[in-house]
Amino acid sequence: MVTRSPAACQSDAERIASGETAAWKQALAASFTEVAALLDALGLDGKDLPDLDRTSPLAFRLLVPHAFAALMRPGDPNDPLLRQVLPRVAERAGSDDYINDPVGDAAADRGHGLLQKYAGRALLIATGACAIHCRYCFRRHFPYAAMGSAAVRDASALARIAADPSLSEVILSGGDPLMRDDRSLERLIAELNGIGHLRRLRIHTRLAVVLPNRVTERLCAILSGSRLTPVVVIHANHPNELGPAAEQAVQRLRRAGVTALNQSVLLRAVNDDSTTLRQLSERLFQCGALPYYLHQLDPVAGAAHFQVTDACATELIASLREQLPGYLVPQLVREVPGAGSKRPIF
Ligand SMILES: *Cc1c(COP(=O)(O)O)cnc(C)c1O
Ligand code: SF4
């Protein structure tokens, strides 16, 4: 694992040159990084959490923005948002079935973090940095440090994308692509805009949910300011994650003409009941985002304790189908290494 410090995506010189002191960067810098501080803020005692790991590896340490922590229920050790971010001793339990690269990213790497698995789409690892560390993350062991600098990666990826006319969509992923600042995103999108065979620009981000003030009017203008049709896939797993600020962030995207979708991961004791999933879909729609995928957990080392069985997952989807209009039922999928698409689970 490598350290993914938020600052890694931009040099100090660049920051000073851009003159940006954006509120989101200040909020990011103030994030919780210590387990004890987060528990204090929630009025919790370590004794409430027998499985707590206070010495989780620095490279993937606790990282939680205040805006996200504020949506947790004080005094509740089983809060579904807290569960997603709190390091547990169970993460250290080894299992042959839970590995560092569960989705075959290494085999799909076309060099410098441009992943291509599916027809017409290429995924660019825009940065290794995130605003939050989700304990179930399938890229928690991704070798970001081996990818080289953002400038080298961008140039290499852009050359490959330009040389492949079969591509119509580029997905910016990570890490979280919105951790890059406006100027660097603007430059990257301008380059993509110049590649004639591209039609769509997709951004996969958790920041609209966990750091909603990242979604500024200026960012929205950048995302919708090219000839590429913009799609933003947010990532919320539980309705409580979607407070008023996240709703306003999605609304800003919508007003700018961005299509907003959501993907979730099915997580034990977080969202593995039909009431929570129904409320999530309804809340998403209220915010202006349609449910897209519900992912079965990728078997990444350290996350086995979040696993939900396929039998339970399919029952949950069947139950949602009985309770909701079809457009609010996400597709239950699993990523199978080497497969030509995300694989639906029936
Ligand atoms: C998940 C993924 C995509 C997107 O797949 P969709 O089914 O289009 O959402 C594209 N490229 C890679 C490498 C992916 O992992
Ligand atoms: S799930 Fe997304 S936001 Fe969370 S740690 Fe992984 S890449 Fe970062």
Short mmCIF file of N, CA and C in Angstrom, two decimals, residues 221-299:
data_model
loop_
_atom_site.label_atom_id
_atom_site.label_comp_id
_atom_site.label_asym_id
_atom_site.label_seq_id
_atom_site.Cartn_x
_atom_site.Cartn_y
_atom_site.Cartn_z
N ALA A 221 -19.25 24.13 -14.27
CA ALA A 221 -19.05 24.76 -15.59
C ALA A 221 -17.94 24.05 -16.35
N ILE A 222 -16.91 23.62 -15.64
CA ILE A 222 -15.81 22.90 -16.30
C ILE A 222 -16.29 21.55 -16.83
N LEU A 223 -17.06 20.85 -16.01
CA LEU A 223 -17.52 19.51 -16.41
C LEU A 223 -18.46 19.57 -17.60
N SER A 224 -19.23 20.65 -17.68
CA SER A 224 -20.22 20.73 -18.75
C SER A 224 -19.77 21.67 -19.87
N GLY A 225 -18.54 22.12 -19.78
CA GLY A 225 -18.10 23.16 -20.72
C GLY A 225 -17.43 22.66 -21.98
N SER A 226 -17.42 21.35 -22.21
CA SER A 226 -16.82 20.85 -23.44
C SER A 226 -17.92 20.28 -24.34
N ARG A 227 -17.56 19.81 -25.51
CA ARG A 227 -18.58 19.19 -26.37
C ARG A 227 -18.92 17.77 -25.91
N LEU A 228 -18.19 17.24 -24.93
CA LEU A 228 -18.44 15.88 -24.44
C LEU A 228 -19.64 15.88 -23.50
N THR A 229 -20.53 14.90 -23.66
CA THR A 229 -21.70 14.82 -22.79
C THR A 229 -21.26 14.35 -21.41
N PRO A 230 -21.52 15.18 -20.37
CA PRO A 230 -20.99 14.83 -19.04
C PRO A 230 -21.92 13.95 -18.21
N VAL A 231 -21.35 12.95 -17.59
CA VAL A 231 -22.06 12.07 -16.67
C VAL A 231 -21.25 12.02 -15.38
N VAL A 232 -21.91 12.23 -14.25
CA VAL A 232 -21.21 12.07 -12.97
C VAL A 232 -21.87 10.92 -12.21
N VAL A 233 -21.08 9.94 -11.83
CA VAL A 233 -21.58 8.84 -11.02
C VAL A 233 -21.10 9.08 -9.59
N ILE A 234 -22.07 9.39 -8.72
CA ILE A 234 -21.71 9.62 -7.32
C ILE A 234 -21.71 8.27 -6.61
N HIS A 235 -21.33 8.26 -5.38
CA HIS A 235 -21.20 7.00 -4.65
C HIS A 235 -21.74 7.19 -3.24
N ALA A 236 -23.00 6.79 -3.07
CA ALA A 236 -23.61 6.79 -1.74
C ALA A 236 -24.12 5.39 -1.47
N ASN A 237 -23.92 4.92 -0.24
CA ASN A 237 -24.33 3.56 0.11
C ASN A 237 -25.53 3.53 1.05
N HIS A 238 -25.83 4.68 1.65
CA HIS A 238 -26.87 4.71 2.68
C HIS A 238 -27.59 6.07 2.57
N PRO A 239 -28.91 6.08 2.79
CA PRO A 239 -29.64 7.35 2.65
C PRO A 239 -29.13 8.45 3.58
N ASN A 240 -28.60 8.06 4.75
CA ASN A 240 -28.11 9.09 5.68
C ASN A 240 -26.91 9.87 5.12
N GLU A 241 -26.25 9.34 4.09
CA GLU A 241 -25.11 10.06 3.50
C GLU A 241 -25.57 11.27 2.70
N LEU A 242 -26.86 11.28 2.34
CA LEU A 242 -27.35 12.32 1.45
C LEU A 242 -28.06 13.41 2.23
N GLY A 243 -27.29 14.25 2.88
CA GLY A 243 -27.83 15.39 3.60
C GLY A 243 -28.13 16.54 2.64
N PRO A 244 -28.57 17.68 3.20
CA PRO A 244 -28.91 18.82 2.35
C PRO A 244 -27.75 19.30 1.47
N ALA A 245 -26.53 19.23 1.97
CA ALA A 245 -25.39 19.73 1.18
C ALA A 245 -25.14 18.84 -0.03
N ALA A 246 -25.24 17.53 0.16
CA ALA A 246 -25.06 16.62 -0.98
C ALA A 246 -26.18 16.84 -2.00
N GLU A 247 -27.39 17.03 -1.50
CA GLU A 247 -28.51 17.28 -2.41
C GLU A 247 -28.25 18.53 -3.25
N GLN A 248 -27.77 19.59 -2.59
CA GLN A 248 -27.50 20.81 -3.34
C GLN A 248 -26.37 20.60 -4.35
N ALA A 249 -25.39 19.79 -3.99
CA ALA A 249 -24.29 19.51 -4.93
C ALA A 249 -24.82 18.81 -6.18
N VAL A 250 -25.69 17.82 -5.97
CA VAL A 250 -26.25 17.12 -7.13
C VAL A 250 -27.11 18.08 -7.96
N GLN A 251 -27.84 18.94 -7.26
CA GLN A 251 -28.68 19.90 -8.00
C GLN A 251 -27.84 20.85 -8.84
N ARG A 252 -26.69 21.25 -8.31
CA ARG A 252 -25.81 22.12 -9.11
C ARG A 252 -25.35 21.40 -10.37
N LEU A 253 -24.99 20.14 -10.21
CA LEU A 253 -24.58 19.34 -11.38
C LEU A 253 -25.72 19.27 -12.39
N ARG A 254 -26.90 19.00 -11.89
CA ARG A 254 -28.07 18.87 -12.78
C ARG A 254 -28.35 20.15 -13.53
N ARG A 255 -28.29 21.26 -12.79
CA ARG A 255 -28.56 22.55 -13.45
C ARG A 255 -27.56 22.84 -14.55
N ALA A 256 -26.34 22.31 -14.38
CA ALA A 256 -25.31 22.52 -15.39
C ALA A 256 -25.47 21.55 -16.56
N GLY A 257 -26.47 20.67 -16.50
CA GLY A 257 -26.69 19.75 -17.61
C GLY A 257 -25.97 18.43 -17.48
N VAL A 258 -25.50 18.12 -16.28
CA VAL A 258 -24.79 16.86 -16.04
C VAL A 258 -25.81 15.78 -15.67
N THR A 259 -25.70 14.61 -16.28
CA THR A 259 -26.51 13.46 -15.86
C THR A 259 -25.89 12.89 -14.60
N ALA A 260 -26.72 12.72 -13.56
CA ALA A 260 -26.20 12.23 -12.27
C ALA A 260 -26.75 10.84 -11.99
N LEU A 261 -25.83 9.91 -11.75
CA LEU A 261 -26.16 8.52 -11.41
C LEU A 261 -25.50 8.18 -10.09
N ASN A 262 -25.92 7.07 -9.50
CA ASN A 262 -25.28 6.64 -8.25
C ASN A 262 -24.89 5.17 -8.33
N GLN A 263 -23.73 4.86 -7.79
CA GLN A 263 -23.42 3.46 -7.56
C GLN A 263 -23.15 3.25 -6.08
N SER A 264 -23.55 2.07 -5.61
CA SER A 264 -23.38 1.69 -4.20
C SER A 264 -22.67 0.36 -4.15
N VAL A 265 -22.14 0.06 -3.00
CA VAL A 265 -21.62 -1.27 -2.72
C VAL A 265 -22.51 -1.88 -1.64
N LEU A 266 -22.89 -3.13 -1.85
CA LEU A 266 -23.69 -3.83 -0.85
C LEU A 266 -22.78 -4.23 0.30
N LEU A 267 -23.11 -3.75 1.50
CA LEU A 267 -22.21 -3.90 2.65
C LEU A 267 -22.96 -4.45 3.86
N ARG A 268 -22.42 -5.49 4.43
CA ARG A 268 -23.05 -6.10 5.59
C ARG A 268 -23.15 -5.10 6.74
N ALA A 269 -24.32 -5.05 7.35
CA ALA A 269 -24.60 -4.20 8.51
C ALA A 269 -24.50 -2.71 8.20
N VAL A 270 -24.49 -2.39 6.88
CA VAL A 270 -24.54 -0.98 6.48
C VAL A 270 -25.83 -0.73 5.67
N ASN A 271 -25.99 -1.53 4.61
CA ASN A 271 -27.16 -1.30 3.74
C ASN A 271 -27.76 -2.62 3.25
N ASP A 272 -27.55 -3.72 3.99
CA ASP A 272 -28.03 -5.01 3.51
C ASP A 272 -29.43 -5.33 4.03
N ASP A 273 -30.33 -4.34 3.93
CA ASP A 273 -31.74 -4.61 4.20
C ASP A 273 -32.58 -3.78 3.24
N SER A 274 -33.74 -4.32 2.92
CA SER A 274 -34.50 -3.73 1.81
C SER A 274 -35.04 -2.35 2.17
N THR A 275 -35.32 -2.10 3.44
CA THR A 275 -35.81 -0.77 3.82
C THR A 275 -34.74 0.29 3.55
N THR A 276 -33.51 0.02 3.96
CA THR A 276 -32.42 0.97 3.74
C THR A 276 -32.20 1.20 2.24
N LEU A 277 -32.21 0.13 1.47
CA LEU A 277 -31.96 0.27 0.03
C LEU A 277 -33.12 1.01 -0.66
N ARG A 278 -34.33 0.76 -0.20
CA ARG A 278 -35.47 1.49 -0.78
C ARG A 278 -35.35 2.98 -0.45
N GLN A 279 -35.04 3.26 0.80
CA GLN A 279 -34.89 4.67 1.19
C GLN A 279 -33.73 5.33 0.45
N LEU A 280 -32.67 4.58 0.20
CA LEU A 280 -31.55 5.13 -0.55
C LEU A 280 -31.98 5.52 -1.97
N SER A 281 -32.68 4.62 -2.63
CA SER A 281 -33.14 4.92 -4.00
C SER A 281 -34.06 6.14 -4.00
N GLU A 282 -34.96 6.19 -3.03
CA GLU A 282 -35.92 7.31 -3.01
C GLU A 282 -35.21 8.63 -2.71
N ARG A 283 -34.28 8.57 -1.80
CA ARG A 283 -33.53 9.79 -1.46
C ARG A 283 -32.65 10.24 -2.63
N LEU A 284 -32.05 9.28 -3.32
CA LEU A 284 -31.24 9.63 -4.48
C LEU A 284 -32.08 10.37 -5.52
N PHE A 285 -33.26 9.85 -5.76
CA PHE A 285 -34.10 10.46 -6.79
C PHE A 285 -34.53 11.86 -6.38
N GLN A 286 -34.80 12.00 -5.08
CA GLN A 286 -35.15 13.32 -4.55
C GLN A 286 -33.99 14.30 -4.75
N CYS A 287 -32.78 13.80 -4.64
CA CYS A 287 -31.59 14.65 -4.82
C CYS A 287 -31.31 14.93 -6.29
N GLY A 288 -31.83 14.09 -7.17
CA GLY A 288 -31.60 14.29 -8.59
C GLY A 288 -30.65 13.29 -9.23
N ALA A 289 -30.41 12.16 -8.55
CA ALA A 289 -29.53 11.13 -9.12
C ALA A 289 -30.30 9.82 -9.24
N LEU A 290 -30.10 9.11 -10.33
CA LEU A 290 -30.75 7.81 -10.50
C LEU A 290 -29.83 6.70 -10.02
N PRO A 291 -30.39 5.67 -9.36
CA PRO A 291 -29.58 4.51 -8.98
C PRO A 291 -29.10 3.80 -10.25
N TYR A 292 -27.82 3.47 -10.29
CA TYR A 292 -27.23 2.82 -11.46
C TYR A 292 -26.83 1.39 -11.09
N TYR A 293 -25.77 1.26 -10.34
CA TYR A 293 -25.31 -0.08 -9.95
C TYR A 293 -25.38 -0.27 -8.44
N LEU A 294 -25.71 -1.51 -8.04
CA LEU A 294 -25.45 -1.97 -6.68
C LEU A 294 -24.42 -3.08 -6.83
N HIS A 295 -23.21 -2.82 -6.36
CA HIS A 295 -22.11 -3.76 -6.56
C HIS A 295 -22.05 -4.78 -5.46
N GLN A 296 -21.91 -6.05 -5.83
CA GLN A 296 -21.47 -7.02 -4.85
C GLN A 296 -20.03 -6.66 -4.51
N LEU A 297 -19.69 -6.82 -3.24
CA LEU A 297 -18.36 -6.45 -2.76
C LEU A 297 -17.28 -7.17 -3.58
N ASP A 298 -16.27 -6.42 -3.99
CA ASP A 298 -15.11 -7.06 -4.60
C ASP A 298 -14.27 -7.66 -3.48
N PRO A 299 -13.80 -8.89 -3.68
CA PRO A 299 -13.10 -9.58 -2.58
C PRO A 299 -11.68 -9.05 -2.39
#
